XYZ file of C-alpha atoms in Angstrom:
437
model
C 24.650 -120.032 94.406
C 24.934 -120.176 90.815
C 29.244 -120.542 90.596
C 27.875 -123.886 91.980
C 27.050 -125.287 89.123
C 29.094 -126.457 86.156
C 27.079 -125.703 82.751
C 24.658 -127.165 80.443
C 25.059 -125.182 77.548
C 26.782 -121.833 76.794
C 27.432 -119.224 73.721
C 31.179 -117.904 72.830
C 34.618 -118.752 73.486
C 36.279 -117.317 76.399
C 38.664 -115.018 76.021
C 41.615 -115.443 73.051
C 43.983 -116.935 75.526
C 42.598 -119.864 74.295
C 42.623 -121.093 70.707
C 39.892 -121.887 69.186
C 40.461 -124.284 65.832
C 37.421 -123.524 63.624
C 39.388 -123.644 60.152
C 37.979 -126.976 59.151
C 35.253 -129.549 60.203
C 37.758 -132.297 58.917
C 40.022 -134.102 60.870
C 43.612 -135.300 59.930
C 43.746 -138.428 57.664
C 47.472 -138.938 58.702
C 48.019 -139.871 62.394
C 50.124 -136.510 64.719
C 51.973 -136.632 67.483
C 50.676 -134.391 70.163
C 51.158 -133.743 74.062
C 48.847 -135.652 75.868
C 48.299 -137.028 79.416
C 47.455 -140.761 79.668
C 44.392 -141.448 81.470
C 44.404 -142.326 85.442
C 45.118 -145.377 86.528
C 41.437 -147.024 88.042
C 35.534 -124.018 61.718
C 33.396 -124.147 60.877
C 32.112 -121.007 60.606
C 28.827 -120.246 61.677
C 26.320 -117.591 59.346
C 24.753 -115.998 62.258
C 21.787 -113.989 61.062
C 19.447 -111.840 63.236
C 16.083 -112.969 61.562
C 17.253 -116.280 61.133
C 16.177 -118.235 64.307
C 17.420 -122.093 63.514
C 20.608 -122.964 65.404
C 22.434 -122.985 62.412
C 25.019 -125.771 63.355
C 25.764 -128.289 60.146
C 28.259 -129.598 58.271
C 29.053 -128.265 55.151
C 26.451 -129.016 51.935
C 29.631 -129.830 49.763
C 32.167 -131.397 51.349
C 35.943 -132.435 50.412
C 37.123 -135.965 48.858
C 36.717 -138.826 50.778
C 39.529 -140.184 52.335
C 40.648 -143.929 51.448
C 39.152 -147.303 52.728
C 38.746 -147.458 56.656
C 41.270 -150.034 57.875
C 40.790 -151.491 60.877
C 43.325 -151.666 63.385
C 44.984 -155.431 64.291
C 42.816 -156.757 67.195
C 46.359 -156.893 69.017
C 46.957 -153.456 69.255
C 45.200 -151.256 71.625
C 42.554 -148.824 70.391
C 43.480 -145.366 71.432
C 39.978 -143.022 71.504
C 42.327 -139.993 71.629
C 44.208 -140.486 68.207
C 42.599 -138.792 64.902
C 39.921 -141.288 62.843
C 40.717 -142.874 59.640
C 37.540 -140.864 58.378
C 35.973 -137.333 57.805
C 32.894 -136.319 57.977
C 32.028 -136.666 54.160
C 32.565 -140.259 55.064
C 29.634 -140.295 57.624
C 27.009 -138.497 55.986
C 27.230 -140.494 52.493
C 26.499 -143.603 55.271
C 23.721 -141.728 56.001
C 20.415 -142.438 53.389
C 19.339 -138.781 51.908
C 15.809 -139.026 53.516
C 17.218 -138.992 57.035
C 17.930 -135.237 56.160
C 14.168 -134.402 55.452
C 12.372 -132.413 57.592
C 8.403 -133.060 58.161
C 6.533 -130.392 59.782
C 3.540 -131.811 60.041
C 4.820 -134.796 61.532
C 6.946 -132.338 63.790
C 3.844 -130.837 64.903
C 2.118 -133.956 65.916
C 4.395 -134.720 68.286
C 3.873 -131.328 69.872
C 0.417 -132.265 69.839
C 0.644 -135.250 71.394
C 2.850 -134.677 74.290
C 1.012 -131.266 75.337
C -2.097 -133.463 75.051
C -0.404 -135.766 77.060
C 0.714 -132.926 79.699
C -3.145 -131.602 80.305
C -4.389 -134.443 80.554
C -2.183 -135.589 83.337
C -2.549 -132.505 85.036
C -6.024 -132.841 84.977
C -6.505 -136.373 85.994
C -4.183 -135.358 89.098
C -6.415 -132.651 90.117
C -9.413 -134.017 89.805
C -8.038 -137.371 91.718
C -6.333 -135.596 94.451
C -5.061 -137.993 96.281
C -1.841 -138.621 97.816
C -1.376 -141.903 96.169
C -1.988 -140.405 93.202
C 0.654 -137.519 93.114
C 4.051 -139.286 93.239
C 2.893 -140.525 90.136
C 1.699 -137.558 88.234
C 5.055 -135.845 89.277
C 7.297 -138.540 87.916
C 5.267 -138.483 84.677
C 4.417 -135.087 84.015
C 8.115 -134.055 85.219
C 9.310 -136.700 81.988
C 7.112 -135.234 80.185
C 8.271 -131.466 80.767
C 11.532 -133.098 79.794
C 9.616 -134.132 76.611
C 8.720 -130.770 75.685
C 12.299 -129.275 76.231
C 13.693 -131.538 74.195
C 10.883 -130.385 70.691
C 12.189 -127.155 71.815
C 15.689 -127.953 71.734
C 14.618 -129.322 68.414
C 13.377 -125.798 66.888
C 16.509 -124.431 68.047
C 18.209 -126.746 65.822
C 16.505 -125.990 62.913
C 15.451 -129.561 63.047
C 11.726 -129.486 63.311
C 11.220 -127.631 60.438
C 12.616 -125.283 57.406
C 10.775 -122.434 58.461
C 12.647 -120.322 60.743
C 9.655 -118.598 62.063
C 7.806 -121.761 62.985
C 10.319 -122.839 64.671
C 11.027 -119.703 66.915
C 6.919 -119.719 67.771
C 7.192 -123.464 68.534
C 10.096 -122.987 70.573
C 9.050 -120.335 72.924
C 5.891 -121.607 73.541
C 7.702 -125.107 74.176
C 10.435 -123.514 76.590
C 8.727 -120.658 78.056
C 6.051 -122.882 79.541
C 8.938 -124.614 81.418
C 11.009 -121.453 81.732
C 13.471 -121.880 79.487
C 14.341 -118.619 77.904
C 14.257 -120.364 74.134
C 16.614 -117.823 71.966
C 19.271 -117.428 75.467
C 19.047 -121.020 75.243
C 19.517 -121.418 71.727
C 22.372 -119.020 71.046
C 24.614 -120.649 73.749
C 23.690 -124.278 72.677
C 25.033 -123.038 69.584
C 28.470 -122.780 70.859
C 28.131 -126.052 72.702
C 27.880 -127.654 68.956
C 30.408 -125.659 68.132
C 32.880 -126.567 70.592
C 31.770 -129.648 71.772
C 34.833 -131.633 73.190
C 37.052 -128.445 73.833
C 38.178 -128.101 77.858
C 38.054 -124.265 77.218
C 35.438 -123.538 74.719
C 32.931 -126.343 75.062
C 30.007 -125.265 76.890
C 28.065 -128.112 77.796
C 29.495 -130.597 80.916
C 33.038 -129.695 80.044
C 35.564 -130.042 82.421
C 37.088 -127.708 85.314
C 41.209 -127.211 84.505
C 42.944 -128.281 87.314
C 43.845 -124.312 88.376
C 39.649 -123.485 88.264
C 39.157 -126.694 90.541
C 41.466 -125.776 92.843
C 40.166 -122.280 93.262
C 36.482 -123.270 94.084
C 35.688 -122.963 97.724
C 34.521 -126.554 99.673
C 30.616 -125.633 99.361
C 30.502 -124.897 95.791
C 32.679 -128.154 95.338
C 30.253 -129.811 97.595
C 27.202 -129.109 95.454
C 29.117 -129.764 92.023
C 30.089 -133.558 92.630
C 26.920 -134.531 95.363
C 24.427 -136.192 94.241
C 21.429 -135.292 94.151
C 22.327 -131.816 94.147
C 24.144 -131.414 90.529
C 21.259 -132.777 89.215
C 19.488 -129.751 89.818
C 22.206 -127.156 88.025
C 20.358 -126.282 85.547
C 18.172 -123.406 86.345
C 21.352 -121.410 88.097
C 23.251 -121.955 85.097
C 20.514 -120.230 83.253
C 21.417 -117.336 85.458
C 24.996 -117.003 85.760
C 26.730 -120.290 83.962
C 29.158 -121.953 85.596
C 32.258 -121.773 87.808
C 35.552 -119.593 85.519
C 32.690 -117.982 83.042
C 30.626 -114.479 82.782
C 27.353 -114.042 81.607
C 23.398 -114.882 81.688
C 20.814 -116.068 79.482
C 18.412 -113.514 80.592
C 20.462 -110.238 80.030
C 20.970 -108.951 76.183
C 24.347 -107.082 77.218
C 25.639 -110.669 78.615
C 29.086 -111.888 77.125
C 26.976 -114.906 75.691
C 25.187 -112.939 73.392
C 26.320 -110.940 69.942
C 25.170 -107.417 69.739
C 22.699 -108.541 66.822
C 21.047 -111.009 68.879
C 20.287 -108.264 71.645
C 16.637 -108.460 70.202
C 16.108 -112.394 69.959
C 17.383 -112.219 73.752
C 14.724 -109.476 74.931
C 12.050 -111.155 72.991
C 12.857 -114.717 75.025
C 13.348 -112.995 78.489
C 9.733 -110.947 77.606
C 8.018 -114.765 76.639
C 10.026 -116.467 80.032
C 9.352 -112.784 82.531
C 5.011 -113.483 81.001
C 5.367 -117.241 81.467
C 5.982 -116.450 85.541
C 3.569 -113.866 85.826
C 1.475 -116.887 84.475
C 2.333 -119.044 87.492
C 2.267 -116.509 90.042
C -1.263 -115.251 89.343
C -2.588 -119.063 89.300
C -0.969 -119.469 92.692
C -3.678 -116.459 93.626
C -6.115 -118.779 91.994
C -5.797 -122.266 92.889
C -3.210 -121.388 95.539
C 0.182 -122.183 96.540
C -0.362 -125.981 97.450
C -1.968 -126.856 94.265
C 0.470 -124.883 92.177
C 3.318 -126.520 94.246
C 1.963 -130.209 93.062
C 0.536 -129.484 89.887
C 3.703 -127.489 88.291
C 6.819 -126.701 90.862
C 7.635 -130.288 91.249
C 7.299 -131.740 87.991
C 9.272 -128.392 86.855
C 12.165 -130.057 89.519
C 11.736 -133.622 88.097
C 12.198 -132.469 84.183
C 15.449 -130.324 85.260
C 16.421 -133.559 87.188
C 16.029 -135.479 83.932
C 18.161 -132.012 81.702
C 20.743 -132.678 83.742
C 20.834 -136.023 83.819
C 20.604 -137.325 80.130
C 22.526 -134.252 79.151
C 25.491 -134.800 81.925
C 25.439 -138.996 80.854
C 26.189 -137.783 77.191
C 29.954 -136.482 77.844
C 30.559 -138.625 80.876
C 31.044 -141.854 82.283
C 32.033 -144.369 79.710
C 34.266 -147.023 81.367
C 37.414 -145.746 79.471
C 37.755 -142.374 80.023
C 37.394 -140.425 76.846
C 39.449 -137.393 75.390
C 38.977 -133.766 75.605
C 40.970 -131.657 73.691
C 42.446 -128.460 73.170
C 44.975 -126.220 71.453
C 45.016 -128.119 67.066
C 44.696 -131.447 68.383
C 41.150 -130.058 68.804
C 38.498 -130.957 65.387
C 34.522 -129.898 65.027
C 35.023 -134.456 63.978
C 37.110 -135.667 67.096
C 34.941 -133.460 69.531
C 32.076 -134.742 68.678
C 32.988 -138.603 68.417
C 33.511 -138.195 72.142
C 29.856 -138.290 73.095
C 28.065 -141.362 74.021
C 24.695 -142.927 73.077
C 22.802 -143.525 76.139
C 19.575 -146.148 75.516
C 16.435 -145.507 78.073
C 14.697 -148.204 77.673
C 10.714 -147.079 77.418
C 11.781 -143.315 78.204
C 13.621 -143.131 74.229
C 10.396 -142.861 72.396
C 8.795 -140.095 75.632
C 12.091 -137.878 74.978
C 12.272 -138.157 71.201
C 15.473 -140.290 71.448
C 17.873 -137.597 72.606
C 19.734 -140.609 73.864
C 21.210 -141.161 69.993
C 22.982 -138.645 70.920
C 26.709 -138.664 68.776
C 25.020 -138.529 65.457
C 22.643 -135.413 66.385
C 26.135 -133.996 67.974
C 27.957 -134.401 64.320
C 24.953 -133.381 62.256
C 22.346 -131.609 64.443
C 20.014 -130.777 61.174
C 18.954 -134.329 61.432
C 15.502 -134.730 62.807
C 14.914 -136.542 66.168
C 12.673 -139.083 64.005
C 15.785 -140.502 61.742
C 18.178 -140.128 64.441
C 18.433 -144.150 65.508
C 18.547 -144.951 61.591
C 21.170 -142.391 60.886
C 23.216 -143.449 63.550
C 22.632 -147.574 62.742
C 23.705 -146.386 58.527
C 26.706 -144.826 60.146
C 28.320 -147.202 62.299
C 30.249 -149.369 60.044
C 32.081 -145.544 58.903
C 32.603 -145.000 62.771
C 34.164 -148.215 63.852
C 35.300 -148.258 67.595
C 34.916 -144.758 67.643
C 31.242 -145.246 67.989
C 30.807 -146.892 71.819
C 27.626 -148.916 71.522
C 25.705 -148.192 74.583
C 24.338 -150.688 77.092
C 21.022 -152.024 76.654
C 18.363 -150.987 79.688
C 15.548 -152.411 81.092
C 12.189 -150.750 80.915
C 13.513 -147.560 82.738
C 17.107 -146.739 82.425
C 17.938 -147.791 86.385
C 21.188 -148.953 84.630
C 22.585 -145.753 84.223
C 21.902 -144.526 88.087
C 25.346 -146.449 88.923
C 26.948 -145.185 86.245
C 26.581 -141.284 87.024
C 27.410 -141.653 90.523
C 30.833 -143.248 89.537
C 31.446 -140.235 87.682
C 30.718 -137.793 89.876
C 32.918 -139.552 92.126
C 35.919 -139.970 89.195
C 35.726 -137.155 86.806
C 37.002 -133.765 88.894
C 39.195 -131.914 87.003
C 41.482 -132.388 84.099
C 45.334 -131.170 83.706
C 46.003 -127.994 83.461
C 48.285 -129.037 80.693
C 48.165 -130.796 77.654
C 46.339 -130.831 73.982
C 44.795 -134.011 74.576
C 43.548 -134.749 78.401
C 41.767 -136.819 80.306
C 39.431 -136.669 83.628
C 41.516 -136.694 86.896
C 40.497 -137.554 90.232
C 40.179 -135.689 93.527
C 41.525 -138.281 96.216
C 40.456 -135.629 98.814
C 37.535 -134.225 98.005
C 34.938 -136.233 99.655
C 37.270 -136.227 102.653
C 36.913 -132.364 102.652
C 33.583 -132.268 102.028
C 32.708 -134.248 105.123
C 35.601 -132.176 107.348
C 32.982 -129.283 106.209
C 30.569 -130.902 107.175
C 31.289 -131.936 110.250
């Protein structure tokens, strides 16, 4: 069950059959040729340190000469997202004013405050109401709200919430473990996904199948990878095994993910996530397995409904199809300017504004509260390589229609090729329903 799945996040490279360009964060100034596909027709080096529990992705403190005045390209010729930017990344962050950088703690913590506040006291006013009217309600909102609390988490991991490295590893595992999340598994292998972000190979975070991987997957796992509703629930079995052409778990210090100095971090996690289900179990003995079923197991489904789905709507399904790279055409610069904003109408301010998402993906040190004012400061450096996303209503309905044409259009990508696009499956929903049949 778990090769079903494609991942969410991951930890190292695979093995060194594939290259993986870490020497710089800076992309060419000067345009290259490279081998690309067209689309279809329709290092940074990393300080890892045992004791030191923030995720440790940034861009360099000093950084090299800027490079000259952005030109824009004649409205007559057609903008290619695939070809290097006229701009570095010392470009973008002296867009970006110096108090976006600063991290509050305090006011870190109150928003921990006020969406576990928010969490009890839904749970209570459900139990106490018990009505049937009254639960499809409380799971949609405490589910978001689960969502809520993963995403402060994923904060901590980031070093984000806070310079100390030990508040943020409490923070975090009380955050993640009481949605079973195993925090430091977590955080290590979101690590690489900052790291790699936009590499076929080494990204591990929604990155494509190669053509050869597709091919080998048998009809059921393909079924559950591109059917909806189904992807949408990935998450938890990539926790446990990853994804479909990769090794490891997020549970198990030994696992490929992991560095032999982070065999502690792991155990500690796994110990917080292995006490967190004891938790549950014993309050099934107590309130029993009806109550437990309404009060935490579906919510638990609805906030990995909404992982998957803000995280998957980040690296897919912009009407052009977007690069992914490999091989030197790859850059820490033009990995990252392939992910999208996504705007969720009422549901930004619930989930911290994860949806501003290219900025966090280019400088991940920024807190979640200067995110939309980093990213406004930054779009005159970032041009058309910035895709303004579309504006939703109250809830982000909007983007419903937009991940089901994905999953229907973005299969595989070429085998081939430093710079790639998503390919197409012509057959796959006709073998799917052979299957079924």
């Amino acid at each position: 069950m778990a090769n079903l799945v494609l991942s969410e996040c991951g930890i190292r490279p695979l093995p060194r059959i594939y290259t993986t360009p870490r020497s710089t964060f800076l992309s060419n100034n000067k345009p290259t040729s490279f081998k690309s596909r067209p689309p279809p027709s329709s290092s940074l080096r990393f300080r890892l340190n045992s004791r030191n529990w923030a995720l440790n992705v940034s861009t360099p403190l000093t950084t090299v000469e800027s490079s000259p005045p952005i030109e824009e390209q004649p409205e007559t010729q057609r903008f290619d997202p695939g070809a290097p930017p006229p701009f570095n990344l010392a470009d973008i962050r002296a867009a970006i004013p110096k108090h976006c950088w600063v991290k509050n703690p305090w006011k870190s913590m109150s928003y921990v405050v006020r969406d576990v506040a928010i969490v009890f006291a839904l749970a209570a006013g459900a139990a106490y109401l018990n009505n049937w009217l009254v639960w499809p309600l409380y799971w949609i909102a405490q589910g978001t709200m689960f969502w809520a609390l993963f995403v402060l988490g994923h904060d901590c991991g980031h070093g984000s919430f806070s310079n100390d490295p030990r508040l943020n590893s409490v923070v975090g595992h009380l955050l993640h473990s009481s949605i079973l999340v195993p925090y430091h598994g977590w955080r290590i292998s979101h690590r690489t996904h900052h790291q790699n972000h936009g590499h076929v190979e080494n990204d591990e975070s929604w990155h494509p199948m190669s053509e050869k991987i597709y091919k080998s997957l048998d009809k059921p796992t393909r079924f559950f990878r591109f059917t909806l509703p189904l992807v949408m629930l990935a998450y938890p079995f990539y926790l446990w095994a990853r994804s479909p052409g990769k090794k490891g778990s997020h549970y198990h210090p030994e696992s490929d993910l992991f560095l032999p100095k982070e065999r502690n971090d792991v155990l500690t996690s796994t110990a917080c996530w292995t006490a967190m289900a004891a938790l549950l179990i014993s309050l099934n003995f107590v309130m029993g397995p009806m109550q437990m079923l309404k009060l935490y197991v579906v919510p638990y489904w609805i906030n990995v409904m909404w992982l998957d789905f803000v995280t998957y709507l980040h690296h897919h399904g912009h009407e052009d199809k977007l690069p992914w790279y490999r091989g030197k055409e790859w850059s820490y610069l033009r990995g990252g300017l392939t992910t999208l904003d996504r705007d969720y109408g009422l549901i930004n301010n619930i989930h911290h504004d994860i949806g501003t998402h290219v900025i966090h993906h280019l400088f991940p040190q920024i807190p979640h509260y200067h995110l939309v004012e980093a990213t406004e400061a930054a779009k005159p450096v970032l041009g058309k390589y910035y895709r303004e996303p579309d504006k939703s209503g109250p809830l982000p309905l909007h983007l419903l229609e937009i991940l089901a044409k994905s999953i229907k259009e973005d299969h595989f990508v070429s085998d081939e090729g430093d710079v790639v696009y998503y390919e197409a499956d012509p057959n796959l929903y006709g073998q799917i329903k052979v299957t079924a049949e």
